[in-house]
XYZ file of N, CA and C in Angstrom:
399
model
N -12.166 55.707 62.334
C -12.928 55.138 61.255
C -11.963 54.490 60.266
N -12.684 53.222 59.484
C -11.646 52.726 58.880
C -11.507 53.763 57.414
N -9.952 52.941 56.758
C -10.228 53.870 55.229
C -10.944 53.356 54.522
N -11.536 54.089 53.444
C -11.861 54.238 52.300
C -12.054 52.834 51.458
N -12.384 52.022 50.988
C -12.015 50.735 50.241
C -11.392 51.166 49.227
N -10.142 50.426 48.238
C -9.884 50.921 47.555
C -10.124 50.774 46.244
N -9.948 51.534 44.958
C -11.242 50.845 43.807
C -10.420 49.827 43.482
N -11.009 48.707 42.221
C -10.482 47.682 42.148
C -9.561 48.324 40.910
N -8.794 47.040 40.454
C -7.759 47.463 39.188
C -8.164 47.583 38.200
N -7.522 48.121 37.323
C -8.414 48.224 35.796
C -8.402 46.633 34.841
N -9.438 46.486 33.956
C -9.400 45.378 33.374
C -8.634 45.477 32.344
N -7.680 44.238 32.347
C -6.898 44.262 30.427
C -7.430 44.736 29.365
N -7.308 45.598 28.819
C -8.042 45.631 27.312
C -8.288 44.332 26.838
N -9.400 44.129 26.263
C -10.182 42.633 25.622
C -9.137 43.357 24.057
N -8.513 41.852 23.614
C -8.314 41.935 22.219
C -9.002 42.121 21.116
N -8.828 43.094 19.769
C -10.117 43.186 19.146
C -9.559 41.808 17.713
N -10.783 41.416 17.357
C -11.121 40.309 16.610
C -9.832 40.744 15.217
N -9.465 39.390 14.962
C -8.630 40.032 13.397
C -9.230 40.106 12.599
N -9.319 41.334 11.840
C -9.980 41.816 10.569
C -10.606 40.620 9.371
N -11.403 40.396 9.185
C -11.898 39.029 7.989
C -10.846 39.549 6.939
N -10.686 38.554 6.269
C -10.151 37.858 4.988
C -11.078 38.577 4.215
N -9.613 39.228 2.857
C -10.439 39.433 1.860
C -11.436 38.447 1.056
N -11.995 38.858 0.378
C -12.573 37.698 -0.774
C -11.987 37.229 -1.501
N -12.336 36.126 -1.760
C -11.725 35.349 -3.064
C -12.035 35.942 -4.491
N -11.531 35.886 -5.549
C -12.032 36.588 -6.347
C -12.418 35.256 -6.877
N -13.846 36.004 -7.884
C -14.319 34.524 -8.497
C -13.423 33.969 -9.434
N -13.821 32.244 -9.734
C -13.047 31.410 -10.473
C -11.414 31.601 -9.910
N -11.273 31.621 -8.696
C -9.427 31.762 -8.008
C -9.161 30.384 -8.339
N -7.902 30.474 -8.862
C -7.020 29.196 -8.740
C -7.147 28.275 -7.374
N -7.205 26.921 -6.869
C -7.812 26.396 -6.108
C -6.134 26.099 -5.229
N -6.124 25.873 -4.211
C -4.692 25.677 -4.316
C -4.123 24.557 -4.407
N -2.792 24.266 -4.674
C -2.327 23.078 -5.131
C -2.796 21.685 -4.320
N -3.071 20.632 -5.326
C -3.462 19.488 -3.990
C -2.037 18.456 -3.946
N -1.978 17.784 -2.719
C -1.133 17.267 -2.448
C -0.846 16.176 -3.346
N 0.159 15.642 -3.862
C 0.397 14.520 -4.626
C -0.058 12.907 -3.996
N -0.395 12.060 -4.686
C -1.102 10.947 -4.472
C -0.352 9.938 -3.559
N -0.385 9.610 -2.603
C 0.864 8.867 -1.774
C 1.632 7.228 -2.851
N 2.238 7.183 -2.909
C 3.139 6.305 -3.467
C 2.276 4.948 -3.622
N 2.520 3.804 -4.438
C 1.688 2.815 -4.207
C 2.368 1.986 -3.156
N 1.719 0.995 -2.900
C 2.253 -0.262 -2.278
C 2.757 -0.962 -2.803
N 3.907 -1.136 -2.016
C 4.320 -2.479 -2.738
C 4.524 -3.740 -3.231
N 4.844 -4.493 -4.131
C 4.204 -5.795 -4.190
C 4.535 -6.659 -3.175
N 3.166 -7.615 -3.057
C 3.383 -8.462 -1.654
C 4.074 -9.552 -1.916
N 4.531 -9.983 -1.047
C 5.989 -10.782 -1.370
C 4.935 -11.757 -1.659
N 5.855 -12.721 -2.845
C 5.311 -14.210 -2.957
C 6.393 -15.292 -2.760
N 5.894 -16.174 -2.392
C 7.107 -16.995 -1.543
C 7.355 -18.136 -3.040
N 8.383 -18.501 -3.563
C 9.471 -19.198 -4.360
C 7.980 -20.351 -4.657
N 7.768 -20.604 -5.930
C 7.188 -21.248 -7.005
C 7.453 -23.046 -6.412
N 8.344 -23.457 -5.753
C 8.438 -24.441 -5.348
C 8.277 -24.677 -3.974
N 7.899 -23.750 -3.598
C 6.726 -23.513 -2.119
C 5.382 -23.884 -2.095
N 4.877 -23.978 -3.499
C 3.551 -23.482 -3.369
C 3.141 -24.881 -3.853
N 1.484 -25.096 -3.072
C 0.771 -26.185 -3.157
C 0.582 -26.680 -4.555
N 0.548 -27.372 -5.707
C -0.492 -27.418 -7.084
C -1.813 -28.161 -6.412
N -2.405 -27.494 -7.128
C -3.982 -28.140 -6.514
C -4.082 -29.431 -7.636
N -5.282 -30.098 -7.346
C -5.831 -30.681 -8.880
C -6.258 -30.460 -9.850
N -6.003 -30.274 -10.886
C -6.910 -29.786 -11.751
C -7.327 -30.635 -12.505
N -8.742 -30.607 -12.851
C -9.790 -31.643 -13.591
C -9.750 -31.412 -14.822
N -10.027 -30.530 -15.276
C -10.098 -30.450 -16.740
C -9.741 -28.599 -17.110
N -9.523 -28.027 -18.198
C -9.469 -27.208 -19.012
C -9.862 -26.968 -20.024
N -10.266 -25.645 -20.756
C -11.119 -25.222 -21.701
C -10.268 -23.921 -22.531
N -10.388 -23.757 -23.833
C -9.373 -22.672 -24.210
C -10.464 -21.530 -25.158
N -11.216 -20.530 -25.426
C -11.395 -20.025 -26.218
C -11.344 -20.777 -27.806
N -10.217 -20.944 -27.865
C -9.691 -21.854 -29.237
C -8.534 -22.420 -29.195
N -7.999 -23.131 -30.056
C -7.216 -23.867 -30.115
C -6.456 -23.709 -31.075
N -4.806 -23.442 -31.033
C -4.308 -22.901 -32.352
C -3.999 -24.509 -33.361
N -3.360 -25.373 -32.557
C -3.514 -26.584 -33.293
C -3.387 -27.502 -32.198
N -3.642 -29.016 -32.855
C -4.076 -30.157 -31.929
C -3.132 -30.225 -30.728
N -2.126 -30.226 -31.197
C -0.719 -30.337 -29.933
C -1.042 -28.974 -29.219
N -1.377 -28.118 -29.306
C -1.356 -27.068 -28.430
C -2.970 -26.802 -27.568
N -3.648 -27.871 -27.314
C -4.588 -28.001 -26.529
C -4.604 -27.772 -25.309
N -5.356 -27.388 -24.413
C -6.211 -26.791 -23.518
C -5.408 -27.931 -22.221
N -5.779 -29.365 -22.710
C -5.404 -29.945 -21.359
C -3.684 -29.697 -21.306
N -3.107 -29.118 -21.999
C -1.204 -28.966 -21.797
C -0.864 -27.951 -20.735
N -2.369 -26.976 -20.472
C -1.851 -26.173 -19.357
C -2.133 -26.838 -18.128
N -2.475 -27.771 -17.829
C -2.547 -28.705 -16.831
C -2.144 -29.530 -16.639
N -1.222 -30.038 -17.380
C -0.696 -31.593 -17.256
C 0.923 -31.456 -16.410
N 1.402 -30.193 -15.762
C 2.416 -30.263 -14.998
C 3.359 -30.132 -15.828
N 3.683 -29.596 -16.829
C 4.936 -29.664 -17.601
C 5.132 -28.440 -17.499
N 6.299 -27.578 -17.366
C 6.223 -26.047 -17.476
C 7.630 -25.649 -18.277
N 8.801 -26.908 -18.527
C 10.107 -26.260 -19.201
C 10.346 -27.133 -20.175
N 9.014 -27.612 -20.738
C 9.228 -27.810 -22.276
C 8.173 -26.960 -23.271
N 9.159 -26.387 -24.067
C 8.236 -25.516 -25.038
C 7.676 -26.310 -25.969
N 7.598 -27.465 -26.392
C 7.123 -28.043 -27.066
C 5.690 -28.994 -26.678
N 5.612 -28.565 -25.133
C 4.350 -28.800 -24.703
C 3.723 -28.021 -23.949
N 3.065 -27.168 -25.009
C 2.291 -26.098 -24.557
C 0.767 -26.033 -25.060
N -0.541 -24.902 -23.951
C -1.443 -24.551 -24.951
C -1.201 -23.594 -25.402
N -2.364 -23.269 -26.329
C -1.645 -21.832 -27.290
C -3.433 -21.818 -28.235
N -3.766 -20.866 -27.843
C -5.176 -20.547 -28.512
C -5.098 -19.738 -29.693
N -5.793 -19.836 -30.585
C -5.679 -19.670 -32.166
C -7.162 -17.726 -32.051
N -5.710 -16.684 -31.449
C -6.475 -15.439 -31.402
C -6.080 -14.555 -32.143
N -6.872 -13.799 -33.377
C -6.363 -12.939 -33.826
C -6.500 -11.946 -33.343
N -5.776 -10.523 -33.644
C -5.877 -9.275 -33.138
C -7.219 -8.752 -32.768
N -7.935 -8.145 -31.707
C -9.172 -7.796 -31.584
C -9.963 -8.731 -30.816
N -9.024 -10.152 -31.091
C -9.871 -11.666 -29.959
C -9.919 -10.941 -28.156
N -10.191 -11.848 -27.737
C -10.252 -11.697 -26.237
C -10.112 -13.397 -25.905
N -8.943 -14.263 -26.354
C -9.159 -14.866 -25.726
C -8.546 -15.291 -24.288
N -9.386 -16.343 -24.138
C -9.357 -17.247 -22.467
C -9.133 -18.490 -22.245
N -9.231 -18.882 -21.417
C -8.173 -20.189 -20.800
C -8.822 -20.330 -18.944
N -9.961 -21.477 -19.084
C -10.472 -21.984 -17.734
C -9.961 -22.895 -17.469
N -9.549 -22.983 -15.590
C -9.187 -24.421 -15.419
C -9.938 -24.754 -14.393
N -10.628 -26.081 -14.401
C -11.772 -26.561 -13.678
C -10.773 -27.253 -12.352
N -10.875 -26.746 -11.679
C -10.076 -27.234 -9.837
C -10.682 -28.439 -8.973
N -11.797 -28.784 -9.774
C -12.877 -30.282 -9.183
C -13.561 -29.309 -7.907
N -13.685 -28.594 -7.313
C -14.442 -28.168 -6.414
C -13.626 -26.296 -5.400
N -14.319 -26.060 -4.206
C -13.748 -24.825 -4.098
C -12.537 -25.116 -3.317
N -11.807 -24.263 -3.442
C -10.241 -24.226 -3.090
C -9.709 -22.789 -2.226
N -9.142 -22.469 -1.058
C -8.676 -21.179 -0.793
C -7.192 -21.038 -1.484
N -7.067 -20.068 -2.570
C -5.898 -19.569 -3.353
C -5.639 -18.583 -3.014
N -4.294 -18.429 -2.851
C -3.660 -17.059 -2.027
C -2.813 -16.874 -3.021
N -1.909 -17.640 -3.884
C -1.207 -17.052 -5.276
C -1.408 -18.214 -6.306
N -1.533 -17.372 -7.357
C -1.387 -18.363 -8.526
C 0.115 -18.184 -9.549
N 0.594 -19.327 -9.609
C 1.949 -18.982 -10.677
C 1.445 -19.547 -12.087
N 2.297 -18.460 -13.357
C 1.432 -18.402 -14.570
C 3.273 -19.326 -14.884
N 3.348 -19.516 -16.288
C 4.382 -20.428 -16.557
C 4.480 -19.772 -18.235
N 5.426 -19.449 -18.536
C 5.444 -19.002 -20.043
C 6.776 -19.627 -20.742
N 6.620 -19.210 -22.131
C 7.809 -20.280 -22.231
C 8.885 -20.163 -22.709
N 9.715 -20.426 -21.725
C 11.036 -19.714 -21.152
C 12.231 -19.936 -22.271
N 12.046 -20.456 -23.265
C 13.367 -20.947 -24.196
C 13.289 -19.588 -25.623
N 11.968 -19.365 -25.650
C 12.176 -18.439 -26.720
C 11.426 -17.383 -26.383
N 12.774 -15.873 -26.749
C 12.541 -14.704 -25.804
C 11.479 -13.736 -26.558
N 11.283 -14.279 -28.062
C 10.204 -13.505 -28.969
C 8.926 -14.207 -29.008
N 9.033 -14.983 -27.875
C 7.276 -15.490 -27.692
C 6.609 -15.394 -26.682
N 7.436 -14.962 -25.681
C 7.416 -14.505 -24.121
C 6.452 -13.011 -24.738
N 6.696 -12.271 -25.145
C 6.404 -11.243 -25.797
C 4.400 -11.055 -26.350
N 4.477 -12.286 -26.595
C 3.098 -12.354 -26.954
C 1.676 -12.780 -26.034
N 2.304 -13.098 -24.378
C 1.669 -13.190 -23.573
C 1.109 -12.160 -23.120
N 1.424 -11.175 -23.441
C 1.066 -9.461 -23.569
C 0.068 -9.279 -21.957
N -1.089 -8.383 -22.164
C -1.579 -8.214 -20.587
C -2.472 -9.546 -20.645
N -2.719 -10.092 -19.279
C -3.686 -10.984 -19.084
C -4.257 -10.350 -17.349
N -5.133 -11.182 -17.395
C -5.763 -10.640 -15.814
C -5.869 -12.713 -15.651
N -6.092 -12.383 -14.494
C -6.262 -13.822 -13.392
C -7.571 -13.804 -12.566
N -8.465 -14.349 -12.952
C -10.107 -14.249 -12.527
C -10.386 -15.591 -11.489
N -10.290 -15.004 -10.106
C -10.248 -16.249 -9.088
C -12.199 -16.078 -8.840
């Protein structure tokens, strides 16, 4: 007669679960958040004598500080004489502005601003502006 079969092997102990996490206690400090990633950097703009001038038709200023410093001087292509400039008549608290009419739509990828480069305590007064395409 044959033998006996023999029993099978024993099974691994099954691992037991890891114990839960205490509680948080209320109002816990949250934990630190990661710092904000760095900005980007500015996108290159290619040299001021690269760039197309469009046409410009006409201009408009908020105000006008005096006759020589009119609205059409930011358009007329002059940029390294300080003596031909506009210059709007804003006191503290103004908001003023400066439109330039392009004769129709245009794709603009940079605009160059022009300030005036001979005197370093008037550069100063161009203070923040924004550029509204």
């Amino acid at each position: 007669t044959p033998p006996p079969p023999s029993p099978p092997p024993p099974s691994p102990p099954v691992p037991s679960p890891p114990p839960p996490s205490p509680p948080s206690p209320p109002n816990a400090p949250s934990p630190p958040m990661s710092p904000p990633p760095p900005p980007s950097p500015a996108p290159w703009m290619p040299p001021v004598s690269a760039l197309v001038e469009l046409p410009a038709v006409a201009a408009k200023m908020s105000s006008t500080w005096k006759t020589a410093t009119r609205a059409e001087n930011c358009i007329d292509g002059v940029v390294d004489d300080d003596s031909n400039l506009c210059h709007t008549k804003a006191a503290e608290g103004d908001d003023p502005w400066l439109e330039v009419d392009l004769g129709g739509p245009h794709r603009i990828a940079y605009v160059s601003l022009h300030n005036r480069n001979k005197r370093e305590r008037f550069a100063a007064q161009l203070g923040d502006y924004e550029i509204w395409l």
